[in-house]
Every structure is written in structure tokens, then in C-alpha cells.
mmCIF file of C-alpha atoms in Angstrom:
data_model
loop_
_atom_site.group_PDB
_atom_site.id
_atom_site.type_symbol
_atom_site.label_atom_id
_atom_site.label_comp_id
_atom_site.label_asym_id
_atom_site.label_seq_id
_atom_site.Cartn_x
_atom_site.Cartn_y
_atom_site.Cartn_z
ATOM 1 C CA MET A 17 36.967 -46.614 50.979
ATOM 2 C CA THR A 18 40.546 -45.921 52.879
ATOM 3 C CA THR A 19 40.689 -44.963 56.768
ATOM 4 C CA VAL A 20 43.260 -42.573 57.737
ATOM 5 C CA GLU A 21 43.757 -41.869 61.700
ATOM 6 C CA ARG A 22 44.612 -38.530 62.787
ATOM 7 C CA ASP A 23 44.407 -36.405 65.818
ATOM 8 C CA CYS A 24 42.341 -33.485 63.987
ATOM 9 C CA VAL A 25 40.737 -33.295 60.692
ATOM 10 C CA ILE A 26 39.902 -29.604 59.246
ATOM 11 C CA ALA A 27 37.529 -29.352 56.317
ATOM 12 C CA GLY A 28 38.457 -26.042 54.472
ATOM 13 C CA GLY A 29 41.607 -24.915 53.350
ATOM 14 C CA GLY A 30 40.910 -20.883 54.191
ATOM 15 C CA PRO A 31 42.799 -18.954 56.239
ATOM 16 C CA ALA A 32 41.030 -20.078 59.818
ATOM 17 C CA GLY A 33 41.680 -23.743 58.559
ATOM 18 C CA VAL A 34 45.150 -23.377 57.224
ATOM 19 C CA MET A 35 46.067 -21.502 60.514
ATOM 20 C CA LEU A 36 44.600 -23.933 62.583
ATOM 21 C CA GLY A 37 46.436 -26.744 61.319
ATOM 22 C CA PHE A 38 49.404 -24.993 62.037
ATOM 23 C CA LEU A 39 48.956 -24.455 65.517
ATOM 24 C CA LEU A 40 47.900 -27.512 66.159
ATOM 25 C CA ALA A 41 50.812 -29.256 64.399
ATOM 26 C CA ARG A 42 52.713 -27.079 66.319
ATOM 27 C CA ALA A 43 51.317 -28.430 69.597
ATOM 28 C CA GLY A 44 52.521 -31.828 68.553
ATOM 29 C CA LEU A 45 49.103 -33.221 66.742
ATOM 30 C CA ARG A 46 48.447 -34.596 64.064
ATOM 31 C CA VAL A 47 46.759 -32.640 61.619
ATOM 32 C CA THR A 48 45.276 -33.087 58.071
ATOM 33 C CA VAL A 49 43.537 -29.941 56.074
ATOM 34 C CA LEU A 50 41.367 -30.837 53.351
ATOM 35 C CA GLU A 51 41.297 -28.419 50.409
ATOM 36 C CA LYS A 52 38.969 -28.899 47.384
ATOM 37 C CA HIS A 53 40.571 -27.022 44.948
ATOM 38 C CA ALA A 54 43.948 -27.832 43.773
ATOM 39 C CA ASP A 55 45.855 -24.463 44.696
ATOM 40 C CA PHE A 56 44.663 -21.077 46.346
ATOM 41 C CA LEU A 57 44.935 -19.277 43.206
ATOM 42 C CA ARG A 58 41.646 -17.721 43.625
ATOM 43 C CA ASP A 59 40.510 -14.038 44.560
ATOM 44 C CA PHE A 60 39.187 -13.750 47.736
ATOM 45 C CA ARG A 61 37.121 -11.360 49.543
ATOM 46 C CA GLY A 62 39.970 -9.328 51.242
ATOM 47 C CA ASP A 63 43.401 -9.389 50.625
ATOM 48 C CA THR A 64 44.401 -7.492 54.436
ATOM 49 C CA ILE A 65 47.066 -8.326 57.058
ATOM 50 C CA HIS A 66 46.010 -6.369 60.259
ATOM 51 C CA PRO A 67 48.305 -5.013 62.627
ATOM 52 C CA SER A 68 47.026 -7.632 65.143
ATOM 53 C CA THR A 69 47.268 -10.819 62.842
ATOM 54 C CA LEU A 70 51.253 -9.126 62.287
ATOM 55 C CA THR A 71 51.255 -9.158 66.265
ATOM 56 C CA VAL A 72 50.004 -12.831 66.483
ATOM 57 C CA LEU A 73 52.700 -13.883 63.327
ATOM 58 C CA GLY A 74 55.520 -12.575 65.431
ATOM 59 C CA GLU A 75 54.293 -14.306 68.657
ATOM 60 C CA LEU A 76 54.769 -17.522 66.513
ATOM 61 C CA GLY A 77 58.092 -16.564 65.230
ATOM 62 C CA ILE A 78 57.232 -16.205 61.539
ATOM 63 C CA ARG A 79 56.395 -12.415 61.074
ATOM 64 C CA ASP A 80 59.955 -11.565 59.538
ATOM 65 C CA ARG A 81 59.656 -14.601 57.151
ATOM 66 C CA PHE A 82 56.268 -13.373 56.131
ATOM 67 C CA LEU A 83 57.215 -9.935 55.408
ATOM 68 C CA GLN A 84 60.099 -10.967 53.093
ATOM 69 C CA LEU A 85 57.267 -12.000 50.580
ATOM 70 C CA PRO A 86 56.485 -9.224 47.968
ATOM 71 C CA VAL A 87 53.817 -7.237 50.265
ATOM 72 C CA THR A 88 52.691 -3.800 49.934
ATOM 73 C CA ARG A 89 52.884 -1.671 53.814
ATOM 74 C CA LEU A 90 50.249 0.784 53.816
ATOM 75 C CA PRO A 91 50.976 3.436 57.184
ATOM 76 C CA THR A 92 47.743 5.163 56.711
ATOM 77 C CA LEU A 93 44.280 4.623 54.800
ATOM 78 C CA ASP A 94 43.293 8.332 53.562
ATOM 79 C CA ALA A 95 39.789 9.242 52.094
ATOM 80 C CA VAL A 96 38.774 11.688 49.747
ATOM 81 C CA PHE A 97 35.551 13.880 50.442
ATOM 82 C CA ASP A 98 34.736 16.888 48.342
ATOM 83 C CA GLY A 99 38.262 17.334 47.162
ATOM 84 C CA GLU A 100 39.569 17.562 50.532
ATOM 85 C CA ARG A 101 41.568 14.209 51.370
ATOM 86 C CA ILE A 102 41.566 12.980 55.204
ATOM 87 C CA THR A 103 43.409 10.698 57.177
ATOM 88 C CA MET A 104 40.739 8.150 58.086
ATOM 89 C CA VAL A 105 43.026 5.717 59.721
ATOM 90 C CA ASP A 106 46.743 6.197 60.595
ATOM 91 C CA PHE A 107 48.516 3.115 61.626
ATOM 92 C CA ARG A 108 51.726 4.481 62.846
ATOM 93 C CA THR A 109 50.134 5.434 66.496
ATOM 94 C CA LEU A 110 50.235 1.692 67.219
ATOM 95 C CA PRO A 111 53.067 0.158 68.976
ATOM 96 C CA ARG A 112 56.000 -0.676 66.936
ATOM 97 C CA PRO A 113 56.675 -2.380 65.053
ATOM 98 C CA ASN A 114 53.572 -3.577 63.960
ATOM 99 C CA ASP A 115 52.105 -0.062 62.930
ATOM 100 C CA PHE A 116 51.362 -0.833 59.319
ATOM 101 C CA LEU A 117 48.439 -2.420 57.208
ATOM 102 C CA VAL A 118 49.796 -5.241 55.026
ATOM 103 C CA LEU A 119 48.173 -5.987 51.809
ATOM 104 C CA ALA A 120 49.101 -9.510 50.007
ATOM 105 C CA PRO A 121 47.099 -11.868 47.764
ATOM 106 C CA GLN A 122 45.639 -14.226 50.466
ATOM 107 C CA TRP A 123 47.104 -17.064 48.061
ATOM 108 C CA ASP A 124 50.404 -16.034 49.033
ATOM 109 C CA LEU A 125 49.460 -16.260 52.768
ATOM 110 C CA LEU A 126 47.745 -19.664 52.256
ATOM 111 C CA ASN A 127 51.399 -20.619 50.855
ATOM 112 C CA PHE A 128 53.290 -19.351 53.355
ATOM 113 C CA LEU A 129 51.326 -20.957 56.199
ATOM 114 C CA VAL A 130 51.718 -24.121 54.615
ATOM 115 C CA GLU A 131 55.374 -24.024 54.053
ATOM 116 C CA GLU A 132 55.723 -22.947 57.541
ATOM 117 C CA GLY A 133 53.465 -25.745 58.484
ATOM 118 C CA ARG A 134 55.545 -28.646 56.839
ATOM 119 C CA ALA A 135 58.242 -28.336 59.371
ATOM 120 C CA TYR A 136 56.122 -29.977 61.936
ATOM 121 C CA PRO A 137 55.766 -34.289 61.343
ATOM 122 C CA GLY A 138 52.182 -33.839 62.133
ATOM 123 C CA PHE A 139 51.056 -31.538 59.349
ATOM 124 C CA GLU A 140 49.514 -31.833 56.358
ATOM 125 C CA VAL A 141 47.080 -30.667 53.521
ATOM 126 C CA ARG A 142 45.365 -32.540 51.160
ATOM 127 C CA MET A 143 44.903 -30.651 47.869
ATOM 128 C CA GLN A 144 41.517 -31.624 45.305
ATOM 129 C CA THR A 145 40.342 -33.251 48.397
ATOM 130 C CA GLU A 146 36.777 -32.144 49.180
ATOM 131 C CA ALA A 147 34.617 -32.847 52.492
ATOM 132 C CA THR A 148 31.631 -34.599 51.363
ATOM 133 C CA GLY A 149 30.148 -35.707 54.913
ATOM 134 C CA VAL A 150 30.861 -37.003 58.034
ATOM 135 C CA VAL A 151 31.663 -40.016 60.124
ATOM 136 C CA ILE A 152 28.645 -40.873 62.644
ATOM 137 C CA ASP A 153 29.137 -43.961 65.119
ATOM 138 C CA ASP A 154 26.674 -44.224 68.126
ATOM 139 C CA GLY A 155 25.571 -40.965 67.692
ATOM 140 C CA ARG A 156 28.541 -38.972 67.944
ATOM 141 C CA ILE A 157 30.804 -37.442 64.734
ATOM 142 C CA ARG A 158 34.046 -39.471 64.740
ATOM 143 C CA GLY A 159 35.450 -37.872 61.492
ATOM 144 C CA VAL A 160 34.760 -36.580 58.534
ATOM 145 C CA ARG A 161 34.424 -38.432 54.591
ATOM 146 C CA ALA A 162 35.903 -37.107 51.873
ATOM 147 C CA ALA A 163 36.418 -37.438 48.024
ATOM 148 C CA GLY A 164 40.132 -36.871 46.884
ATOM 149 C CA PRO A 165 42.200 -37.769 43.309
ATOM 150 C CA ASP A 166 42.731 -41.500 44.514
ATOM 151 C CA GLY A 167 38.868 -42.512 45.631
ATOM 152 C CA ASP A 168 36.909 -41.966 48.931
ATOM 153 C CA VAL A 169 38.590 -41.443 52.513
ATOM 154 C CA GLU A 170 37.445 -41.294 55.849
ATOM 155 C CA TYR A 171 39.321 -39.174 58.363
ATOM 156 C CA LEU A 172 38.812 -40.159 61.725
ATOM 157 C CA ALA A 173 39.858 -38.074 64.008
ATOM 158 C CA PRO A 174 38.701 -36.921 67.944
ATOM 159 C CA LEU A 175 38.134 -33.275 66.845
ATOM 160 C CA SER A 176 37.096 -32.493 63.225
ATOM 161 C CA VAL A 177 36.115 -28.797 62.280
ATOM 162 C CA ALA A 178 34.222 -26.990 59.769
ATOM 163 C CA ALA A 179 35.937 -24.164 58.229
ATOM 164 C CA ASP A 180 34.566 -25.144 54.582
ATOM 165 C CA GLY A 181 32.658 -21.889 54.002
ATOM 166 C CA ARG A 182 29.433 -20.202 54.581
ATOM 167 C CA HIS A 183 27.814 -22.843 52.519
ATOM 168 C CA SER A 184 29.633 -25.755 55.118
ATOM 169 C CA VAL A 185 29.201 -29.250 53.857
ATOM 170 C CA VAL A 186 30.426 -30.479 57.170
ATOM 171 C CA ARG A 187 28.128 -28.009 59.177
ATOM 172 C CA GLU A 188 25.297 -29.278 57.367
ATOM 173 C CA ALA A 189 25.947 -32.807 57.360
ATOM 174 C CA ALA A 190 26.490 -32.675 61.257
ATOM 175 C CA ASP A 191 22.776 -31.196 61.396
ATOM 176 C CA LEU A 192 24.515 -27.636 62.858
ATOM 177 C CA THR A 193 22.289 -24.387 62.345
ATOM 178 C CA PRO A 194 24.303 -21.394 62.215
ATOM 179 C CA ARG A 195 23.396 -18.213 63.490
ATOM 180 C CA GLY A 196 23.141 -15.550 60.998
ATOM 181 C CA PHE A 197 23.681 -11.262 61.595
ATOM 182 C CA GLY A 198 22.794 -8.955 59.452
ATOM 183 C CA VAL A 199 25.081 -5.884 58.617
ATOM 184 C CA PRO A 200 24.000 -2.019 57.812
ATOM 185 C CA ILE A 201 26.617 -1.522 55.040
ATOM 186 C CA ASP A 202 27.666 -2.959 51.498
ATOM 187 C CA ILE A 203 31.002 -3.313 50.480
ATOM 188 C CA LEU A 204 32.297 -3.629 46.991
ATOM 189 C CA TRP A 205 36.012 -4.856 46.940
ATOM 190 C CA PHE A 206 37.815 -4.293 43.769
ATOM 191 C CA HIS A 207 41.221 -3.210 42.217
ATOM 192 C CA LEU A 208 42.180 -0.267 39.796
ATOM 193 C CA PRO A 209 45.583 1.017 38.525
ATOM 194 C CA LYS A 210 46.977 3.340 40.222
ATOM 195 C CA PRO A 211 46.163 7.083 39.144
ATOM 196 C CA PRO A 212 49.463 9.035 38.384
ATOM 197 C CA ARG A 213 47.883 11.785 40.440
ATOM 198 C CA ARG A 214 45.683 11.947 43.483
ATOM 199 C CA PRO A 215 41.927 11.372 42.940
ATOM 200 C CA SER A 216 39.940 14.127 41.621
ATOM 201 C CA PRO A 217 37.587 16.393 43.496
ATOM 202 C CA ASP A 218 34.405 13.975 42.991
ATOM 203 C CA ALA A 219 35.724 10.855 44.193
ATOM 204 C CA ARG A 220 34.717 8.572 46.777
ATOM 205 C CA VAL A 221 37.120 6.441 47.337
ATOM 206 C CA LEU A 222 39.570 4.886 50.203
ATOM 207 C CA VAL A 223 43.318 5.211 49.134
ATOM 208 C CA GLY A 224 46.505 3.685 50.391
ATOM 209 C CA GLU A 225 49.745 4.773 49.388
ATOM 210 C CA GLY A 226 52.237 1.601 50.354
ATOM 211 C CA ASP A 227 55.676 0.792 49.280
ATOM 212 C CA GLY A 228 55.093 -2.420 47.476
ATOM 213 C CA PRO A 229 53.878 -3.778 44.288
ATOM 214 C CA ASP A 230 50.522 -3.853 45.232
ATOM 215 C CA ASP A 231 49.719 -0.024 46.128
ATOM 216 C CA ARG A 232 46.513 0.554 44.146
ATOM 217 C CA PRO A 233 43.361 2.382 45.635
ATOM 218 C CA ARG A 234 40.550 0.161 47.335
ATOM 219 C CA GLY A 235 36.908 1.579 47.029
ATOM 220 C CA VAL A 236 34.317 1.449 49.519
ATOM 221 C CA LEU A 237 30.725 2.774 47.660
ATOM 222 C CA PRO A 238 27.769 3.749 49.596
ATOM 223 C CA GLY A 239 25.236 0.806 49.625
ATOM 224 C CA GLY A 240 21.598 0.122 50.101
ATOM 225 C CA ASN A 241 18.530 1.908 49.716
ATOM 226 C CA GLY A 242 18.506 5.316 48.344
ATOM 227 C CA HIS A 243 21.749 5.093 46.324
ATOM 228 C CA PRO A 244 21.943 4.603 42.543
ATOM 229 C CA GLN A 245 23.459 1.389 41.412
ATOM 230 C CA ARG A 246 27.238 1.649 40.220
ATOM 231 C CA ARG A 247 28.565 0.241 37.681
ATOM 232 C CA VAL A 248 32.652 -0.471 37.695
ATOM 233 C CA ARG A 249 34.666 -1.103 34.515
#
């Protein structure tokens, strides 16, 4: 088994893992992010970049470069109830310049952050490398075990981060028990082609009209007890 020493090893190449790796490398640490897939091209649960996130990107000096990607900017989110169109959220009331919501595929955000991170010598992302457990020595976690294209690897680091999802392998191997919190709603996230006209009077949909290639409407349908099952075709 190959052994690699780093300052931090992060299991999981989602937004949390990649952003953390970027921030730590920016601070001068040697960081490895482990991502089990060969690329980021999968449909995630949402593709919104909120104004607060744009503010963070601005503080990091990478906001303008991010907005050069083919993203969609939404100044408002409207809803149609009984034929009446209501502006539910108006981002234009926020301080400029981050007074809009951005729609972008999450893989574009991840690829962008990885490219920005490569400007720092301590940053690396290992694709097709899946965390399989933790390294324990004298009762302490010393790193993460992983399986990659070239075989098994032990990444030894003072800091190991489990960012590998809700069914985290690293968290389970570390014998950590998460606390679960229920939510009162269910959200069905889907894409539909943008209609040539505004929604019909019987529509129940949040509508975003943006200025980019991804200005398709998004829908939030009632869920839970008392509501009939919906089918989306």
C-alpha cells in the first residue's frame, strides 16, 4: 500500500469538499481531495448559486471569473396562484453587485473551483479515488484509506475531513453518529422546457426568467399527507 503525507485529506469532491480544499490550499496547506467518480458530470440536487455565495466568491477574488461561465442570472422568483403572478423573492432589493440568483450546473461550479485551486501548489484532486476507511493509530485517526486507479493508498494527515455525503464511509469508519433533523416539506426538483407563454391559470410553479442558457422553470409541488401523488413526464 502506498503512503502519502499531506496536511489535510478530504473525502468527497462535492461543493463542500472542493471549496474546503481550495481554501486550505490558498492558506498554504498541502491538501488532497478524494473523488470516487471520474468526473463531476452528474445531476445533483440543485444548481443554484445564491447571492451570499457570490459574496464569498467575491471575497476570494474569483467571482468575476465565475460569472464569465455560461450561467443564468435571475433577478426575481415568481409564483402563479389561481392565475395571479406574484413575485415571491426579489433579489434586486439586496445590495449590489450580488443582487441576483445564479443558475449553473453544479459540475460547472466544481470544475471551476478545481481549476482555481490548481493555482496553488498544495492543492490536488484525485479522481477515481474512493475513500474506503480511516487510518487509526493509538486510538487516533491519522488519515484516510482510499482505493484508486493504481491501487490502495493511505493518506496520512493531521486533519481528515468526511465530506463524502449523507452515507459517509469515513464517518462510519470513524464511528461518528450524525444527528438527523426532519423537515416539514418535500421538494421535487426537475427541469422543464421554458414555455413560449407564461404558465396557465391552473399552474402551481415557481418561475424564474433569466438572461442565460438555463432559464427553464423550476417547480415546487406540495408534498406530505393529504396531497395526491404527482407524476412528472
